[in-house]
Amino acid sequence: MTTETAARETIARETTARLMIGTDLAAAMVERAAARAKVLQETTGVQPCLATVLVGDDPASATYVRMKQNRSKKAGIGSRSIVLPAETTTEELVAELTKLSEDPEVHGILLQHPVPAQIDERAAFEAIAPGKDVDGVTMHSFAAMAFGEPGFRSCTPGGILRLLEAYDVPLAGAHTVVIGRSPILGKPAGMLLLASNATVTYTHSRTKDLAELVRQADIVVAAVGKPNFVRGSWLKPGAVVVDAGYNEGNVGDVHFEEAAQVASLVTPVPGGVGPMTIALLLEQTVDAAEAQTAARR
Amino acid sequence: MTTETAARETIARETTARLMIGTDLAAAMVERAAARAKVLQETTGVQPCLATVLVGDDPASATYVRMKQNRSKKAGIGSRSIVLPAETTTEELVAELTKLSEDPEVHGILLQHPVPAQIDERAAFEAIAPGKDVDGVTMHSFAAMAFGEPGFRSCTPGGILRLLEAYDVPLAGAHTVVIGRSPILGKPAGMLLLASNATVTYTHSRTKDLAELVRQADIVVAAVGKPNFVRGSWLKPGAVVVDAGYNEGNVGDVHFEEAAQVASLVTPVPGGVGPMTIALLLEQTVDAAEAQTAARR
């Protein structure tokens, strides 16, 4: 457990909430993925390989990519690092992603986002073959999540579902309010919850009476990207609060101290959703490597 | 105006609600589509062609297909009718749809659903090329609706949006409750409303306190397939009520007489959403024919 998580735990102990901690669960997921990667390599000679594509020199993005590569390495997953200049065009990026999609030595592809403004991000995402979309960003992956079809999950929403399952949070019939509607976070999170038989309300910047809607929620998923946006007074006593935000200074989208006074379960930031996201990325990379290796034999 | 619509209008006149009538709007849409079909044929020699695929001998499905063909003909759209036996396999249906997807003389493909139980409906839908998916049933079309990307709309949800727009119903910030979550009706309807900045709540058979949730809605979309399911007492005074149901005996999912006492706008059944669905199918068939003809020149 990190120091930050320990501090959060102290707060939680003095209040009503239990923490939903992702760290240990994620470590167990990564351990299982690593064991499968090892078996795959020993039985077929194939090491799972994740290609990371970074466009431009945003330091935060570079840090994320480096972290994902380090975690991959620890799990016995190889990585191929592609770094493209900030002035890369959509066509150049699409060409690079198409090449990786066709490369039999690459099993999973991660395009670090956001990409620079001149790039059509959707066109870039769609150049990733659905079978290698281990970050769950393509239109195919989204529809697969919505329809319960086979496919990769967007890593943060998929990680949130794992966390809720691990903490035995009942989803069927639960009223879930999702705050935020981005294509890789809010929208797929709502679709996965709906597929688990939750009642799902999508809220966003144009929503009226947001606090009042949130107050009805059995489960709140905050994915809005604004520090301390969700206040304790917005929550129904006993609500389950999932904070998918990760803003500057390690601050989530939920005012943690306030939420901990009201919620029954709450994710800390960091140590909640974050580790689950990376664990699912690695797990899905091994899934992809296994599937592609089996298809070629 | 049909006799049924006139009868509904009499009821509405005695109550608070105005009717949202699709018949005339749909006729105008079909007229514009027909004019475009004529221009396309005169300038390029290409007549838009909709292929309809019917599996089995369900009389209701056969009636629907015949109606769609008749409407196509009136709009100057050619149709190709494929009827397959009830015992058709998934592989055979996929092969037929793949052939149509590759046939340059076919611009749009409609697979009448539901298909017999032995068929994997999703696999069949996915055999339709996205560029010919004028009924909006593929995973690509669904994600395009969710993400605001170019693509065809599912005809009933797309028709509902046109109806709401024509009646100047404000969508931004409106709380919409969608009842039902099927892949071609409830789910895409919610995504289109969300893309129009509505707050969207998905409800379904596992939802608790459904009436209470519906009572909060500025806009209700009933797409559940149960006659007279939504009662007047569930509605907020002044709500806009869209009935996408069409059950045996021309009965919608909303108890019309009760709803008309409470709502500000309500769709009749028939004459509300139904005609909009077919009009959008024809419009999208002409869209497809224009796009494919332009791409080949």
XYZ file of C-alpha atoms in Angstrom, chain A:
297
model
C 0.000 0.000 0.000
C 1.329 3.437 -0.886
C 1.617 6.223 1.664
C -1.194 8.105 -0.048
C -3.487 5.107 0.227
C -2.567 4.671 3.877
C -3.486 8.303 4.525
C -6.822 7.786 2.771
C -7.380 4.682 4.848
C -6.909 6.654 8.034
C -9.547 9.097 6.894
C -11.892 6.287 5.925
C -11.436 4.586 9.281
C -12.694 7.674 11.045
C -15.724 7.870 8.804
C -18.437 5.630 7.414
C -16.802 4.582 4.181
C -14.736 1.558 3.329
C -12.060 2.052 0.700
C -12.239 0.260 -2.634
C -8.556 -0.258 -3.202
C -7.343 -1.266 -6.631
C -3.676 -1.774 -5.820
C -3.746 -5.329 -4.495
C -6.419 -6.541 -6.888
C -4.472 -5.095 -9.781
C -1.269 -6.742 -8.553
C -3.050 -10.092 -8.515
C -4.378 -9.500 -12.034
C -0.906 -8.624 -13.286
C 0.536 -11.704 -11.579
C -1.967 -13.938 -13.383
C -1.262 -12.175 -16.699
C 2.470 -12.643 -16.162
C 2.007 -16.351 -15.472
C 0.015 -16.728 -18.689
C 2.623 -14.762 -20.643
C 5.284 -17.127 -19.314
C 3.309 -20.213 -20.326
C 2.714 -18.774 -23.783
C 6.403 -18.093 -24.235
C 7.457 -21.501 -22.943
C 4.960 -23.425 -25.061
C 5.091 -21.416 -28.287
C 8.164 -19.212 -28.096
C 5.939 -16.145 -28.464
C 6.355 -13.270 -26.026
C 3.308 -10.992 -25.846
C 4.208 -7.588 -27.273
C 2.515 -4.250 -26.661
C 3.305 -1.438 -29.073
C 2.979 2.018 -27.544
C 2.587 5.008 -29.810
C 3.298 8.467 -28.442
C 2.856 11.575 -30.590
C 4.592 14.748 -29.464
C 6.483 15.557 -26.323
C 3.881 16.177 -23.650
C 5.752 15.214 -20.461
C 2.674 13.731 -18.720
C 1.918 11.520 -21.718
C 5.555 10.442 -21.908
C 5.433 9.509 -18.211
C 2.274 7.441 -18.707
C 3.777 5.571 -21.629
C 6.984 4.883 -19.737
C 5.003 3.562 -16.773
C 2.995 1.245 -19.023
C 6.197 -0.052 -20.608
C 7.770 -0.671 -17.195
C 4.718 -2.534 -15.958
C 4.669 -4.576 -19.166
C 8.291 -5.542 -18.698
C 7.686 -6.676 -15.122
C 4.858 -8.866 -16.372
C 7.032 -10.476 -19.021
C 5.356 -8.529 -21.820
C 7.638 -7.070 -24.438
C 7.059 -3.563 -25.651
C 7.809 -1.689 -28.794
C 8.022 2.051 -28.383
C 7.082 4.335 -31.243
C 7.562 8.049 -30.694
C 6.398 10.413 -33.428
C 7.038 14.152 -33.699
C 4.411 16.655 -32.496
C 3.723 17.753 -36.076
C 2.746 14.244 -37.250
C -0.253 14.280 -39.601
C -3.339 12.083 -39.356
C -2.186 10.214 -42.480
C 1.250 9.505 -41.031
C -0.188 8.293 -37.730
C -2.799 6.145 -39.509
C -0.026 4.642 -41.652
C 2.036 3.803 -38.555
C -0.949 2.227 -36.755
C -1.926 0.269 -39.877
C 1.617 -1.094 -40.105
C 1.490 -2.172 -36.452
C -1.959 -3.702 -36.993
C -0.466 -5.859 -39.756
C 2.764 -6.703 -37.923
C 2.556 -10.316 -36.673
C 5.068 -9.581 -33.902
C 2.843 -6.944 -32.288
C -0.170 -8.258 -30.342
C -1.568 -5.127 -28.761
C -1.480 -1.459 -29.711
C -1.823 1.512 -27.382
C -2.121 5.002 -28.839
C -1.456 7.385 -25.976
C -4.094 10.103 -25.968
C -4.808 12.937 -26.220
C -2.987 13.368 -29.536
C -2.004 16.809 -30.874
C -4.916 18.911 -32.136
C -4.151 18.623 -35.856
C -4.740 14.866 -35.741
C -8.148 13.274 -36.289
C -8.055 11.087 -33.183
C -11.016 8.944 -34.258
C -9.384 8.183 -37.628
C -6.224 7.193 -35.765
C -8.077 4.932 -33.307
C -9.906 3.235 -36.200
C -6.585 2.301 -37.797
C -6.036 -0.083 -34.878
C -7.200 -3.593 -35.773
C -10.003 -4.596 -33.352
C -8.059 -7.758 -32.476
C -5.131 -5.633 -31.251
C -7.212 -2.905 -29.591
C -6.118 -3.833 -26.069
C -6.876 -0.307 -24.842
C -10.504 -0.605 -26.060
C -10.687 2.625 -28.042
C -12.126 1.548 -31.417
C -15.756 1.858 -32.462
C -15.881 -1.934 -32.678
C -14.743 -2.324 -29.076
C -17.291 0.242 -27.922
C -20.197 -1.501 -29.662
C -18.953 -4.866 -28.369
C -19.106 -3.493 -24.808
C -22.606 -2.113 -25.441
C -23.933 -5.316 -27.001
C -22.120 -7.861 -24.818
C -20.189 -9.161 -27.828
C -16.611 -10.469 -27.687
C -14.068 -7.675 -27.791
C -11.654 -5.684 -25.677
C -12.881 -3.307 -23.018
C -11.807 0.263 -22.573
C -9.315 -0.203 -19.770
C -10.621 2.288 -17.221
C -14.311 1.316 -17.503
C -13.357 -2.352 -17.615
C -11.155 -1.855 -14.547
C -14.021 -0.124 -12.721
C -16.300 -3.090 -13.371
C -13.666 -5.467 -11.977
C -13.324 -3.329 -8.881
C -17.091 -3.243 -8.286
C -17.296 -7.016 -8.771
C -14.378 -7.642 -6.409
C -16.101 -5.586 -3.721
C -19.394 -7.445 -4.308
C -21.277 -4.315 -5.234
C -24.663 -5.444 -6.588
C -25.133 -4.003 -10.067
C -28.449 -5.468 -11.216
C -31.149 -2.869 -10.642
C -28.710 -0.424 -9.040
C -29.136 3.145 -10.170
C -25.789 4.329 -11.481
C -25.087 7.918 -12.355
C -22.135 8.384 -14.689
C -20.702 11.900 -14.723
C -18.946 12.521 -18.020
C -19.473 11.082 -21.484
C -16.098 10.743 -23.173
C -15.790 7.973 -25.783
C -13.227 6.010 -23.805
C -14.447 6.578 -20.269
C -17.967 7.790 -19.484
C -19.771 6.300 -22.481
C -18.300 2.795 -22.272
C -18.566 2.787 -18.454
C -22.309 3.386 -18.784
C -22.671 0.687 -21.436
C -20.819 -1.900 -19.326
C -22.964 -1.061 -16.302
C -26.118 -1.292 -18.427
C -24.972 -4.678 -19.707
C -24.690 -5.684 -16.034
C -28.362 -4.741 -15.602
C -27.801 -1.463 -13.790
C -30.111 1.471 -14.450
C -27.773 4.044 -15.961
C -28.050 7.817 -16.083
C -25.551 9.698 -18.234
C -24.876 13.213 -16.972
C -22.546 15.884 -18.330
C -21.833 19.584 -18.590
C -25.302 20.324 -20.005
C -27.150 18.402 -17.289
C -29.463 20.437 -15.099
C -29.732 19.698 -11.377
C -26.679 17.450 -11.449
C -26.367 17.276 -7.656
C -29.987 16.216 -7.364
C -29.509 13.433 -9.895
C -26.312 12.228 -8.239
C -28.159 12.146 -4.914
C -30.406 9.396 -6.313
C -27.509 7.154 -7.259
C -26.675 3.856 -5.598
C -23.416 4.015 -7.545
C -21.649 7.157 -8.771
C -18.944 7.028 -11.428
C -17.105 10.339 -11.663
C -15.262 10.697 -14.963
C -15.312 14.382 -15.598
C -11.715 15.512 -15.190
C -12.357 18.300 -12.668
C -10.609 18.165 -9.288
C -12.912 17.683 -6.256
C -15.949 18.253 -8.485
C -18.337 15.853 -6.740
C -19.128 17.006 -3.218
C -20.209 15.018 -0.204
C -23.558 16.815 -0.103
C -24.351 15.379 -3.544
C -24.229 11.801 -2.329
C -26.922 9.539 -0.998
C -25.856 8.053 2.351
C -24.371 4.628 1.669
C -23.661 5.288 -2.002
C -20.781 3.546 -3.747
C -18.440 6.138 -5.206
C -15.995 5.393 -8.007
C -13.566 8.163 -8.796
C -12.113 7.757 -12.278
C -10.577 11.210 -12.232
C -6.879 11.811 -12.004
C -6.115 15.492 -11.998
C -2.985 17.453 -11.305
C -1.563 16.897 -7.839
C -3.018 13.363 -7.519
C -6.515 14.761 -7.001
C -9.591 12.883 -8.141
C -12.948 14.148 -9.404
C -14.544 13.457 -6.032
C -13.912 15.445 -2.866
C -12.564 12.448 -1.018
C -12.792 13.708 2.554
C -16.404 14.753 2.123
C -17.387 11.621 0.218
C -15.888 9.391 2.898
C -18.360 10.866 5.412
C -21.353 9.727 3.377
C -20.460 6.846 1.088
C -20.346 3.183 1.995
C -17.500 2.483 -0.410
C -15.182 4.949 -2.109
C -12.091 4.623 -4.282
C -8.997 6.521 -3.217
C -6.992 8.549 -5.713
C -4.390 7.296 -6.328
C -4.663 3.580 -5.603
C -8.269 3.047 -6.672
C -9.202 2.934 -10.338
C -5.744 3.771 -11.722
C -3.960 0.475 -11.014
C -6.963 -1.473 -12.355
C -6.682 0.374 -15.673
C -3.094 -0.681 -16.236
C -3.720 -4.215 -15.015
C -6.519 -4.638 -17.547
C -4.285 -3.286 -20.305
C -1.691 -5.949 -19.539
C -4.280 -8.703 -19.153
C -5.838 -7.802 -22.500
C -2.413 -7.746 -24.153
C -1.879 -11.338 -23.041
C -5.429 -12.199 -24.216
C -4.547 -10.741 -27.626
C -1.226 -12.587 -27.824
C -2.879 -15.893 -26.919
C -5.684 -15.418 -29.445
C -3.369 -14.368 -32.269
C -0.935 -17.186 -31.557
C -3.744 -19.754 -31.495
C -5.151 -18.387 -34.767
C -1.787 -18.832 -36.483
C -1.180 -22.428 -35.429
